[in-house]
Coordinates of C-alpha atoms in Angstrom, one line a residue:
M191 CA 41.9 4.5 119.9
M192 CA 39.0 3.0 121.8
V193 CA 36.3 1.4 119.6
R194 CA 33.0 1.3 121.5
A195 CA 30.4 -1.3 121.0
H196 CA 27.1 0.1 119.7
R197 CA 24.3 -1.0 122.0
R198 CA 20.5 -0.4 121.9
T199 CA 17.6 -1.8 123.8
C200 CA 15.7 -5.0 122.8
F201 CA 12.7 -4.0 125.0
E202 CA 11.2 -0.6 125.5
H203 CA 11.7 -0.7 129.3
G204 CA 14.5 -3.3 129.3
A205 CA 18.2 -3.2 129.9
S206 CA 20.6 -2.2 127.2
R207 CA 21.2 -5.2 124.9
S208 CA 23.4 -6.0 121.9
M209 CA 22.2 -7.4 118.6
L210 CA 23.5 -10.8 119.7
E211 CA 21.4 -10.6 122.9
C212 CA 18.4 -9.6 120.8
L213 CA 18.9 -12.6 118.6
A214 CA 19.2 -14.8 121.7
V215 CA 15.8 -13.4 122.9
F216 CA 14.3 -14.0 119.5
L217 CA 15.4 -17.6 119.3
S218 CA 14.1 -18.2 122.9
L219 CA 10.7 -16.8 121.9
A220 CA 10.8 -19.0 118.8
R221 CA 11.2 -21.9 121.2
V222 CA 14.3 -23.2 119.5
A223 CA 15.6 -24.4 122.8
V224 CA 13.3 -26.9 124.4
S225 CA 15.7 -28.4 126.9
D226 CA 17.1 -26.9 130.2
S227 CA 20.2 -29.0 129.9
C228 CA 23.5 -27.8 128.4
N229 CA 25.0 -31.2 128.7
T230 CA 26.9 -31.9 125.5
T231 CA 26.3 -35.7 125.7
E232 CA 22.6 -35.2 126.1
N233 CA 22.5 -32.9 123.1
L234 CA 24.5 -35.3 121.0
A235 CA 22.1 -38.2 121.8
L236 CA 19.1 -36.0 121.2
L237 CA 20.4 -34.8 117.8
Q238 CA 21.2 -38.4 116.8
S239 CA 17.7 -39.5 117.9
T240 CA 16.1 -36.9 115.6
R241 CA 18.0 -38.0 112.5
I242 CA 15.9 -38.7 109.4
H243 CA 16.1 -42.1 107.7
P244 CA 18.4 -42.5 104.7
V245 CA 16.8 -41.1 101.6
A246 CA 18.0 -42.2 98.1
L247 CA 18.4 -39.4 95.6
E248 CA 17.0 -39.9 92.1
G249 CA 18.6 -42.9 90.4
Q250 CA 20.7 -43.8 93.5
T251 CA 20.4 -46.1 96.5
T252 CA 21.2 -45.6 100.1
E253 CA 23.6 -48.6 99.9
G254 CA 26.2 -46.2 98.4
L255 CA 25.9 -43.2 96.3
P256 CA 27.8 -43.1 93.0
G257 CA 31.3 -41.7 93.5
Y258 CA 31.3 -42.3 97.3
H259 CA 33.9 -44.1 99.3
R260 CA 33.4 -46.7 102.0
R261 CA 35.5 -45.9 105.1
N262 CA 38.4 -48.1 106.3
D263 CA 36.8 -49.0 109.6
S264 CA 40.0 -50.8 110.7
Y265 CA 40.9 -47.4 112.3
P266 CA 37.9 -46.1 114.3
V267 CA 37.7 -42.4 114.8
P268 CA 39.0 -41.4 118.3
P269 CA 37.2 -39.1 120.7
N270 CA 36.5 -35.5 119.7
A271 CA 36.5 -36.6 116.0
G272 CA 40.2 -37.2 116.3
F273 CA 41.1 -33.6 117.1
E274 CA 43.2 -32.7 120.1
R275 CA 43.7 -29.3 121.7
A276 CA 47.3 -28.2 120.9
Q277 CA 47.4 -24.6 122.1
E278 CA 45.3 -21.6 123.2
M279 CA 45.8 -17.9 122.7
A280 CA 43.9 -15.5 124.9
L281 CA 42.4 -12.4 123.3
S282 CA 40.7 -9.3 124.8
Q283 CA 36.9 -9.5 125.0
S284 CA 34.1 -7.2 125.9
P285 CA 33.0 -7.8 129.6
T286 CA 29.3 -8.3 128.6
F287 CA 29.3 -10.6 125.6
G288 CA 31.5 -12.4 123.2
S289 CA 32.7 -10.8 120.0
L290 CA 32.7 -11.8 116.3
E291 CA 36.2 -12.5 115.1
G292 CA 37.8 -14.4 112.3
V293 CA 41.2 -16.1 111.6
A294 CA 43.4 -16.4 108.5
A295 CA 45.8 -19.3 107.9
A296 CA 48.8 -18.8 105.5
D297 CA 52.5 -19.3 105.2
F298 CA 53.3 -15.6 105.8
D299 CA 57.1 -15.8 105.9
G300 CA 57.8 -18.5 103.2
D301 CA 59.2 -21.1 105.6
G302 CA 56.8 -23.8 104.5
I303 CA 54.9 -23.8 107.8
L304 CA 51.4 -22.5 108.3
H305 CA 50.9 -19.4 110.5
H306 CA 47.8 -17.7 111.8
F307 CA 46.5 -14.1 111.9
L308 CA 43.8 -13.6 114.6
C309 CA 41.4 -10.8 114.7
S310 CA 40.4 -9.0 117.9
S311 CA 37.7 -6.4 117.6
N312 CA 36.8 -5.6 121.2
D313 CA 36.9 -2.5 123.3
M314 CA 39.9 -2.1 125.5
N315 CA 38.3 -2.8 128.9
P316 CA 39.4 -1.0 132.1
G317 CA 42.7 -2.6 133.1
V318 CA 43.2 -4.3 129.8
S319 CA 46.3 -3.2 127.9
Q320 CA 46.5 -2.5 124.2
A321 CA 48.8 -5.5 123.9
E322 CA 46.0 -7.7 125.1
S323 CA 43.4 -6.3 122.7
T324 CA 45.3 -6.0 119.4
Q325 CA 45.1 -8.2 116.4
R326 CA 47.6 -11.0 116.6
L327 CA 50.0 -12.9 114.3
L328 CA 51.2 -16.3 115.6
R329 CA 54.1 -18.0 113.9
C330 CA 54.2 -21.8 114.1
V331 CA 57.7 -22.9 115.2
G332 CA 57.1 -26.4 113.8
G333 CA 57.3 -29.8 115.5
P334 CA 54.6 -32.4 116.1
D335 CA 52.9 -30.4 118.8
G336 CA 52.4 -27.3 116.6
A337 CA 53.8 -24.8 119.1
F338 CA 53.4 -21.1 118.3
E339 CA 55.1 -17.9 119.2
E340 CA 53.6 -14.5 119.0
V341 CA 55.3 -12.1 116.5
T342 CA 52.6 -9.4 116.2
E343 CA 54.9 -6.5 117.1
A344 CA 57.9 -7.7 115.0
A345 CA 55.5 -8.2 112.1
G346 CA 54.3 -4.6 112.2
L347 CA 50.7 -5.5 113.0
F348 CA 50.6 -4.4 116.7
G349 CA 47.8 -2.0 117.7
P350 CA 44.8 -2.1 115.3
R351 CA 41.8 -4.4 115.8
C352 CA 39.7 -6.2 113.3
S353 CA 36.7 -8.6 113.1
A354 CA 37.2 -10.1 109.6
V355 CA 40.2 -11.0 107.5
A356 CA 41.1 -12.4 104.1
A357 CA 44.6 -13.4 103.1
G358 CA 45.8 -13.3 99.5
D359 CA 48.7 -12.1 97.3
L360 CA 47.4 -8.6 96.5
D361 CA 50.6 -7.4 94.6
N362 CA 51.4 -10.8 93.0
D363 CA 54.9 -10.9 94.6
G364 CA 54.6 -14.4 96.0
D365 CA 53.6 -13.8 99.6
A366 CA 50.3 -13.5 101.5
D367 CA 49.0 -10.0 102.2
L368 CA 46.0 -9.1 104.4
V369 CA 42.7 -7.2 104.0
T370 CA 40.9 -6.6 107.3
A371 CA 37.6 -5.0 108.4
N372 CA 36.2 -4.0 111.8
Y373 CA 32.4 -4.1 112.1
R374 CA 32.5 -1.8 115.1
E375 CA 33.8 1.1 113.0
P376 CA 31.1 3.4 111.5
S377 CA 33.6 4.5 108.9
G378 CA 37.1 3.8 107.9
G379 CA 37.2 0.3 109.2
C380 CA 38.9 -1.3 106.2
K381 CA 42.7 -1.8 106.2
V382 CA 45.3 -3.4 103.8
W383 CA 48.6 -4.8 104.9
L384 CA 51.3 -5.7 102.4
N385 CA 53.8 -8.5 103.3
D386 CA 57.5 -8.0 102.4
G387 CA 58.0 -11.8 102.0
T388 CA 59.5 -12.3 105.5
G389 CA 56.3 -11.9 107.4
V390 CA 56.8 -8.2 108.1
F391 CA 53.7 -6.1 107.1
T392 CA 53.2 -2.5 106.2
E393 CA 49.8 -0.8 106.2
V394 CA 49.0 0.8 102.8
P395 CA 47.7 4.3 103.7
D396 CA 44.2 4.9 102.3
A397 CA 44.3 1.7 100.3
I398 CA 40.5 1.6 100.8
D399 CA 39.4 5.2 101.4
T400 CA 36.6 6.2 103.7
A401 CA 34.2 6.6 100.9
S402 CA 34.9 3.1 99.5
C403 CA 34.9 1.3 102.8
P404 CA 31.3 0.4 103.9
G405 CA 30.0 1.6 107.2
F406 CA 30.4 -1.0 109.9
P407 CA 32.3 -3.3 107.6
G408 CA 32.0 -7.0 108.3
S409 CA 33.0 -9.9 106.0
V410 CA 35.9 -9.7 103.5
A411 CA 36.3 -11.8 100.4
L412 CA 39.0 -11.8 97.7
G413 CA 38.7 -12.8 94.1
D414 CA 39.4 -11.5 90.5
V415 CA 36.0 -10.3 89.1
N416 CA 37.4 -8.9 85.8
N417 CA 40.1 -11.5 85.0
D418 CA 42.9 -9.0 84.9
G419 CA 45.1 -11.2 87.2
M420 CA 44.8 -8.8 90.2
L421 CA 42.7 -9.5 93.3
D422 CA 39.6 -7.5 93.9
A423 CA 37.6 -7.5 97.2
Y424 CA 34.0 -7.6 98.4
I425 CA 33.4 -6.1 101.8
G426 CA 29.9 -6.6 103.3
A427 CA 28.3 -3.8 105.4
F428 CA 27.5 -5.6 108.6
N429 CA 25.5 -2.4 109.5
D430 CA 25.0 -0.6 112.7
I431 CA 23.5 -2.9 115.3
V432 CA 20.4 -0.8 115.7
A433 CA 16.8 -1.6 114.9
D434 CA 15.1 0.0 111.9
T435 CA 18.3 1.5 110.5
Q436 CA 18.9 1.9 106.8
N437 CA 20.6 -1.0 105.1
L438 CA 24.1 0.4 104.2
P439 CA 25.7 -0.4 100.9
S440 CA 28.4 -3.1 100.7
S441 CA 31.5 -2.5 98.5
L442 CA 32.9 -4.2 95.5
L443 CA 36.5 -3.0 95.2
I444 CA 38.7 -3.3 92.2
G445 CA 42.3 -3.9 92.9
D446 CA 45.2 -2.4 90.9
G447 CA 47.9 -4.9 91.9
T448 CA 49.6 -2.6 94.4
G449 CA 47.3 -3.1 97.4
N450 CA 45.1 -0.2 96.5
F451 CA 41.4 -0.5 95.6
D452 CA 38.8 1.6 93.9
L453 CA 35.1 1.4 94.4
A454 CA 33.1 -0.2 91.6
V455 CA 30.2 2.1 91.2
D456 CA 26.8 0.6 90.4
S457 CA 28.1 -2.9 90.3
G458 CA 24.7 -4.4 91.1
A459 CA 26.0 -6.1 94.2
E460 CA 25.8 -3.2 96.6
F461 CA 22.6 -4.0 98.5
P462 CA 22.1 -7.5 99.9
E463 CA 20.0 -7.2 103.0
W464 CA 22.3 -6.9 106.1
P465 CA 25.1 -9.3 104.9
C466 CA 27.0 -11.5 107.3
V467 CA 29.4 -13.4 105.0
A468 CA 30.2 -13.2 101.3
S469 CA 32.4 -15.4 99.0
F470 CA 33.6 -15.4 95.4
M471 CA 33.2 -18.5 93.2
D472 CA 32.4 -19.3 89.6
L473 CA 29.1 -20.9 90.4
D474 CA 27.9 -21.3 86.8
D475 CA 31.3 -22.2 85.3
D476 CA 31.2 -19.5 82.7
G477 CA 34.7 -18.1 83.3
D478 CA 34.1 -15.3 85.8
L479 CA 33.5 -15.2 89.6
D480 CA 30.1 -14.8 91.0
I481 CA 29.3 -13.6 94.6
I482 CA 27.3 -15.6 97.1
V483 CA 26.1 -13.7 100.2
A484 CA 24.7 -15.0 103.5
T485 CA 22.6 -12.4 105.4
C486 CA 21.6 -12.4 109.0
N487 CA 21.7 -9.0 110.7
R488 CA 18.4 -7.2 110.1
L489 CA 16.5 -5.9 113.2
V490 CA 13.1 -4.2 113.3
N491 CA 11.0 -2.7 116.1
G492 CA 7.9 -4.8 116.9
P493 CA 4.9 -4.3 119.1
G494 CA 5.6 -3.1 122.5
G495 CA 9.1 -2.0 121.6
V496 CA 10.4 -5.5 121.1
V497 CA 13.3 -5.6 118.7
T498 CA 13.2 -8.8 116.5
P499 CA 15.7 -10.2 114.0
I500 CA 14.1 -10.7 110.6
F501 CA 14.8 -13.6 108.3
T502 CA 16.7 -12.4 105.2
P503 CA 17.4 -14.2 101.9
I504 CA 20.5 -15.8 100.3
Y505 CA 21.9 -13.7 97.5
I506 CA 23.8 -15.0 94.5
F507 CA 25.0 -12.2 92.3
R508 CA 25.8 -13.5 88.8
N509 CA 28.7 -11.9 87.1
S510 CA 28.3 -10.9 83.4
F511 CA 31.9 -10.1 82.7
A512 CA 32.5 -13.2 80.6
Q513 CA 29.6 -12.3 78.4
D514 CA 30.1 -8.6 77.7
G515 CA 33.4 -7.5 79.4
N516 CA 31.6 -5.4 82.0
V517 CA 31.8 -6.0 85.7
K518 CA 28.1 -6.1 86.4
F519 CA 26.2 -8.3 88.8
E520 CA 22.6 -9.3 89.1
N521 CA 20.9 -11.3 91.9
D522 CA 19.8 -14.5 90.2
V523 CA 18.9 -17.0 92.9
D524 CA 16.1 -18.4 90.8
G525 CA 18.4 -19.0 87.9
F526 CA 20.7 -21.0 90.2
G527 CA 17.7 -23.1 91.3
I528 CA 17.8 -21.9 94.9
G529 CA 15.0 -19.4 94.9
V530 CA 14.0 -17.3 97.9
R531 CA 15.5 -18.9 101.0
T532 CA 15.2 -16.7 104.0
G533 CA 16.9 -17.3 107.3
L534 CA 19.6 -16.1 109.6
W535 CA 22.5 -17.2 107.3
M536 CA 25.9 -16.9 108.8
N537 CA 28.5 -18.9 106.8
V538 CA 29.5 -20.3 103.4
A539 CA 31.6 -23.4 102.8
F540 CA 32.5 -25.1 99.5
G541 CA 33.2 -28.8 99.0
D542 CA 32.4 -31.9 96.9
L543 CA 29.8 -33.8 98.9
N544 CA 29.3 -36.7 96.6
G545 CA 32.6 -37.1 94.7
D546 CA 31.2 -36.2 91.3
G547 CA 33.8 -33.5 90.6
L548 CA 31.3 -30.7 91.0
L549 CA 31.6 -28.0 93.7
D550 CA 28.7 -28.0 96.3
I551 CA 27.8 -25.4 98.9
F552 CA 27.0 -25.5 102.7
M553 CA 25.3 -22.5 104.3
G554 CA 24.7 -22.6 108.1
Q555 CA 22.5 -20.5 110.3
A556 CA 20.6 -20.6 113.6
G557 CA 19.7 -24.3 113.5
C558 CA 17.3 -26.4 115.5
A559 CA 19.4 -29.0 117.3
T560 CA 16.9 -29.8 120.0
L561 CA 13.8 -30.0 117.8
T562 CA 12.5 -32.9 115.8
E563 CA 12.6 -32.5 112.0
A564 CA 8.8 -31.8 111.9
G565 CA 9.2 -29.1 114.6
C566 CA 12.0 -27.2 113.0
P567 CA 10.9 -24.1 111.0
A568 CA 12.3 -24.0 107.5
G569 CA 13.7 -20.5 108.2
L570 CA 16.1 -21.9 110.8
R571 CA 17.4 -25.0 108.9
H572 CA 20.9 -25.2 107.5
A573 CA 21.3 -25.7 103.7
L574 CA 23.5 -28.1 101.7
F575 CA 23.3 -27.2 98.0
R576 CA 24.2 -30.1 95.7
N577 CA 25.5 -29.0 92.3
N578 CA 23.3 -30.5 89.6
G579 CA 25.9 -30.0 86.9
D580 CA 23.7 -27.7 84.8
G581 CA 24.3 -24.4 86.7
T582 CA 21.5 -25.2 89.3
Y583 CA 21.6 -26.4 92.9
T584 CA 19.4 -28.6 95.0
D585 CA 19.2 -28.5 98.8
V586 CA 19.9 -32.0 100.2
A587 CA 20.5 -31.0 103.8
N588 CA 17.5 -33.0 105.1
E589 CA 18.7 -36.1 103.3
A590 CA 22.3 -35.7 104.6
G591 CA 21.0 -35.1 108.2
V592 CA 22.7 -31.8 108.6
A593 CA 19.7 -29.4 108.4
I594 CA 18.9 -29.1 112.1
H595 CA 22.2 -29.3 114.0
P596 CA 23.1 -26.5 116.4
F597 CA 23.8 -22.8 115.9
N598 CA 26.5 -22.0 113.3
W599 CA 29.1 -19.3 112.8
G600 CA 32.1 -21.0 111.3
A601 CA 32.0 -23.9 108.9
A602 CA 34.3 -25.9 106.6
F603 CA 34.5 -29.0 104.5
I604 CA 37.5 -31.1 105.7
D605 CA 38.5 -34.7 105.0
I606 CA 39.3 -35.6 108.6
E607 CA 40.7 -39.1 107.8
N608 CA 42.0 -38.5 104.2
S609 CA 39.5 -41.1 103.2
G610 CA 38.6 -39.3 100.0
T611 CA 35.2 -38.1 101.2
Q612 CA 34.8 -34.5 102.4
D613 CA 33.3 -34.2 105.9
L614 CA 31.7 -31.1 107.5
I615 CA 32.7 -29.2 110.6
T616 CA 30.7 -26.3 112.2
V617 CA 31.1 -24.3 115.4
G618 CA 29.0 -21.6 117.0
K619 CA 27.4 -20.1 120.0
L620 CA 24.9 -17.4 120.7
P621 CA 26.2 -15.6 123.8
L622 CA 23.9 -15.2 126.8
L623 CA 21.4 -17.8 125.6
V624 CA 21.6 -20.6 128.1
A625 CA 20.1 -23.3 126.0
P626 CA 21.5 -26.4 124.2
A627 CA 20.4 -25.1 120.8
S628 CA 22.7 -22.1 121.1
V629 CA 25.9 -24.1 121.9
N630 CA 27.7 -25.9 119.1
P631 CA 31.0 -27.0 120.6
G632 CA 32.2 -28.3 117.2
T633 CA 29.8 -30.5 115.3
V634 CA 31.4 -33.0 113.0
Y635 CA 29.5 -34.9 110.3
R636 CA 31.5 -37.7 108.7
N637 CA 30.6 -38.3 105.1
D638 CA 30.3 -42.1 104.9
G639 CA 29.4 -42.3 101.3
S640 CA 25.6 -42.4 101.8
F641 CA 22.9 -40.4 103.4
P642 CA 22.5 -39.5 106.3
W643 CA 26.1 -38.6 107.3
T644 CA 27.4 -39.9 110.6
L645 CA 27.4 -37.5 113.6
L646 CA 30.8 -37.9 115.5
D647 CA 31.9 -37.0 118.9
P648 CA 32.1 -33.1 119.0
L649 CA 35.3 -31.2 118.9
D650 CA 36.9 -30.1 122.1
V651 CA 36.1 -26.4 121.6
G652 CA 34.0 -26.2 124.8
V653 CA 30.6 -24.9 125.7
D654 CA 31.9 -21.4 124.9
S655 CA 32.2 -22.2 121.3
G656 CA 33.0 -19.5 118.8
T657 CA 32.8 -17.7 115.5
G658 CA 35.8 -17.8 113.1
L659 CA 37.0 -21.2 111.9
S660 CA 40.0 -21.8 109.6
V661 CA 41.4 -25.1 108.1
G662 CA 45.0 -26.0 107.2
D663 CA 47.7 -28.5 107.9
I664 CA 49.6 -26.9 110.9
D665 CA 52.1 -29.7 111.5
N666 CA 52.6 -30.8 107.9
D667 CA 51.6 -34.4 108.5
G668 CA 49.1 -34.5 105.6
L669 CA 46.0 -34.1 107.9
E670 CA 44.2 -30.8 108.0
D671 CA 43.9 -29.1 111.4
V672 CA 41.4 -26.5 112.7
V673 CA 41.7 -23.2 114.4
V674 CA 38.6 -21.7 116.1
Q675 CA 38.0 -18.2 117.6
T676 CA 35.9 -18.7 120.7
F677 CA 33.6 -16.3 122.6
G678 CA 35.2 -17.2 125.9
P679 CA 33.0 -17.7 129.0
T680 CA 29.7 -15.9 128.3
V681 CA 27.1 -17.7 130.5
P682 CA 25.4 -15.0 132.7
P683 CA 26.7 -13.3 134.7
A684 CA 29.1 -12.6 131.8
N685 CA 32.2 -11.0 133.2
A686 CA 35.0 -12.7 131.5
A687 CA 37.8 -10.6 130.2
Q688 CA 39.1 -12.8 127.4
S689 CA 38.1 -14.9 124.5
V690 CA 40.4 -17.8 123.3
A691 CA 41.7 -19.0 120.0
V692 CA 41.8 -22.8 120.1
F693 CA 44.2 -24.8 117.9
L694 CA 43.0 -28.3 117.3
Q695 CA 45.4 -30.8 115.7
N696 CA 44.1 -33.7 113.7
R697 CA 45.3 -37.0 115.3
N698 CA 43.3 -39.5 113.2
K699 CA 45.3 -42.7 112.5
A700 CA 43.6 -44.1 109.4
K701 CA 46.9 -44.1 107.5
N702 CA 45.3 -43.0 104.2
G703 CA 47.2 -41.4 101.3
W704 CA 47.0 -37.7 100.5
L705 CA 48.1 -35.1 98.0
K706 CA 48.7 -31.4 98.5
V707 CA 48.2 -29.0 95.6
V708 CA 49.4 -25.3 95.5
L709 CA 48.6 -23.1 92.5
E710 CA 50.8 -20.4 91.0
G711 CA 48.8 -18.1 88.7
R712 CA 50.6 -16.3 85.9
C713 CA 47.8 -14.7 83.8
S714 CA 45.4 -15.3 86.8
N715 CA 46.1 -13.9 90.3
R716 CA 49.2 -15.4 91.8
D717 CA 47.4 -17.5 94.4
G718 CA 44.9 -18.9 92.0
I719 CA 42.1 -17.7 94.2
G720 CA 38.8 -18.7 92.7
A721 CA 40.2 -21.7 90.9
K722 CA 38.8 -25.2 91.1
V723 CA 41.0 -28.3 91.2
K724 CA 39.6 -31.7 90.3
L725 CA 41.6 -34.8 91.1
T726 CA 41.2 -38.3 89.5
Y727 CA 42.8 -41.0 91.6
K728 CA 42.9 -44.8 92.2
T729 CA 42.1 -46.2 95.6
Y730 CA 40.8 -49.3 97.4
L731 CA 37.2 -49.6 98.7
R732 CA 35.6 -52.3 100.8
S733 CA 32.7 -53.9 99.0
T734 CA 29.6 -55.3 100.7
G735 CA 31.3 -58.7 100.8
R736 CA 34.1 -57.1 102.9
R737 CA 36.6 -57.5 100.1
W738 CA 38.8 -54.7 98.9
R739 CA 38.8 -53.7 95.3
K740 CA 40.6 -51.0 93.3
V741 CA 38.5 -48.2 91.9
V742 CA 38.9 -44.9 90.2
R743 CA 37.4 -41.9 92.0
R744 CA 37.4 -38.1 91.6
Q745 CA 36.8 -35.1 93.8
V746 CA 37.1 -31.3 93.5
K747 CA 38.1 -28.5 95.9
A748 CA 38.5 -24.8 95.4
V749 CA 40.9 -22.0 96.4
V750 CA 38.9 -19.5 98.4
S751 CA 39.8 -16.4 100.4
G752 CA 37.0 -15.3 102.6
S753 CA 34.5 -18.0 103.7
S754 CA 33.3 -19.8 106.8
F755 CA 32.6 -16.8 109.1
F756 CA 34.9 -13.7 108.8
S757 CA 37.8 -16.1 108.1
S758 CA 40.2 -17.5 105.5
N759 CA 41.5 -21.0 105.0
D760 CA 45.0 -22.1 103.8
K761 CA 45.4 -21.8 100.0
V762 CA 47.1 -25.2 99.9
I763 CA 44.5 -27.8 98.9
T764 CA 44.8 -31.2 100.6
F765 CA 43.1 -34.2 98.9
G766 CA 42.5 -37.4 100.8
L767 CA 43.2 -40.5 98.7
G768 CA 41.9 -43.3 100.9
L769 CA 43.6 -46.7 101.4
R770 CA 46.8 -47.0 99.2
G771 CA 45.4 -44.2 97.1
K772 CA 47.4 -42.9 94.1
A773 CA 46.7 -39.6 92.4
K774 CA 46.6 -39.8 88.6
V775 CA 45.3 -36.6 87.0
L776 CA 44.9 -33.0 88.1
E777 CA 42.6 -30.7 86.2
V778 CA 42.6 -27.0 87.1
Q779 CA 39.8 -24.6 86.2
W780 CA 41.5 -21.2 86.6
P781 CA 39.4 -18.3 87.7
N782 CA 39.0 -17.1 84.0
G783 CA 37.6 -20.5 83.0
A784 CA 40.7 -21.8 81.3
M785 CA 41.3 -25.5 81.8
Q786 CA 44.8 -27.1 82.5
R787 CA 45.4 -30.8 82.8
L788 CA 48.4 -32.4 84.5
R789 CA 49.1 -36.2 84.6
L790 CA 51.1 -37.0 87.7
P791 CA 54.3 -39.2 87.5
E792 CA 54.6 -42.2 89.9
R793 CA 56.8 -40.3 92.3
K794 CA 54.2 -37.6 93.0
Q795 CA 51.1 -39.7 93.3
S796 CA 50.9 -39.9 97.1
K797 CA 52.0 -38.0 100.2
K798 CA 53.5 -35.2 98.1
L799 CA 53.0 -31.5 97.5
V800 CA 52.5 -30.7 93.8
K801 CA 52.9 -27.1 92.5
V802 CA 50.9 -26.3 89.4
K803 CA 52.0 -23.3 87.4
E804 CA 49.5 -21.8 85.1
N805 CA 50.3 -22.3 81.4
C806 CA 48.6 -19.3 79.8
K807 CA 49.3 -20.5 76.2
R808 CA 48.2 -24.1 76.5
A809 CA 45.2 -23.7 78.9
R810 CA 41.9 -24.2 77.1
H811 CA 38.9 -22.0 77.6
R812 CA 35.7 -24.0 77.9
K813 CA 33.0 -24.7 80.4
A814 CA 34.3 -27.0 83.1
Y815 CA 33.3 -30.5 84.1
R816 CA 30.5 -31.1 81.6

């Protein structure tokens, strides 16, 4: 079946343009791009020159924030932030502009090696076979080079196309299943694929019926909103790419543990304005999962027939299930301390920015890389929300120096050197906009333990950077690697036939310790999606006198399915431990709020994988990390 891109005009008498082209025109008019050069080196230097000065938070100093590490500078970061292109996979692409596609990382066949599902949502162009335009499943064959083989047809996934994907164990049988969506489909664009445990998938007929699947479905997120141990889903209505159209309802879907879903009617989370990405997370630590939504896709007709993207707000839907047993959501951005923050929000990433054991949030959007801080409109700045520990959040993006870097689609927190501090990676490009502000070839901010963070040499994604970004350890060396879905060549005249999935292996040589954690839910969902894992560990830090001293540190990470942009990270959590680090205590806050504490024996304190099985009888229900 051919899925045609929906196209409308940006200007009354202009040529036919897509929504992405309209957004490009808008950003050009907004004078986001002030340089004629696309040179990456020049952009990097310009961005570094516009950094703000270090700003101390209340009660802190810029010499080193409480809980932060100092890096082991005996091993400098190599070029491209230490990441090396390992392999590429070509995907079909529209001949006029790049497409929006995600990627999911999981061990689909139980062999202990990470594999990747790649979405492809484009039309089958003249001369392009179905085999070149289908969604793909790549199986890693192992080895230090991370070589892959395509197994799409053998896995039963050949033929359909998708734009967004989330991986999770829908039927609690111990393997990763898939939920996909295709934003080009006006109806029926949601699919469910069950895994038999060997990496062979079967589509579940009408698992999400036409009435329950939103029109033009975009992002997919998985989580358990009613604490019944079965994964539910939230699928955002990306909406028809047409100006002045009605905002279609998004869908909260309740899973029954067999791969089938029912629509939750009047859940209160149906109508964020033109959502791009949504994620589940217990943001107020009350024992149920809330929903955070990034919105970016509203178009209106302006004077003279000009179609303009409109800034839309962040939504945080607070779940009341833990209070009254009803799955009911209410937008409460004021209660979370964020308030009305409008922009062109395109991703969500969770991490611990300051090592205080509280989960923080990064949200990226259009950005202002080539402008000074004073010249960057608030509506285009990225946000870094620090968790205050009382259920509220404060934006510290300006202090961290990450507010005005280039255009974002995908984003993730990743400890690139296993130093114990979580760094930030973003990618993105707006097709057909030939300006430095639109090209983000893989921006990497190293979290040095004080503000601002250090801007490193960009990833080798290329000037045709992309959308979906997923993180996981491809070669099982303890360092997390990155996979990016790119647009492919889109500089006018745009006539490329393929986009590319780029596999970037982490080659950093800092020789720091690490610990991997995998959860097995028993009364929670099998993957523990929605859980937070806090680690307390001992490591060595270099003091101002250049002497090393042993210290106790902590950090937290979360198990998430559906984040970044249209993508899903590996469910195995990797903690960096720093120099000679030893993990001591793990604390798991399960999705239902129950707490479980595990003291690690000596043999499992570094460079090990630890499996934590939920103990439903002994887990304690209380608010976390107070």
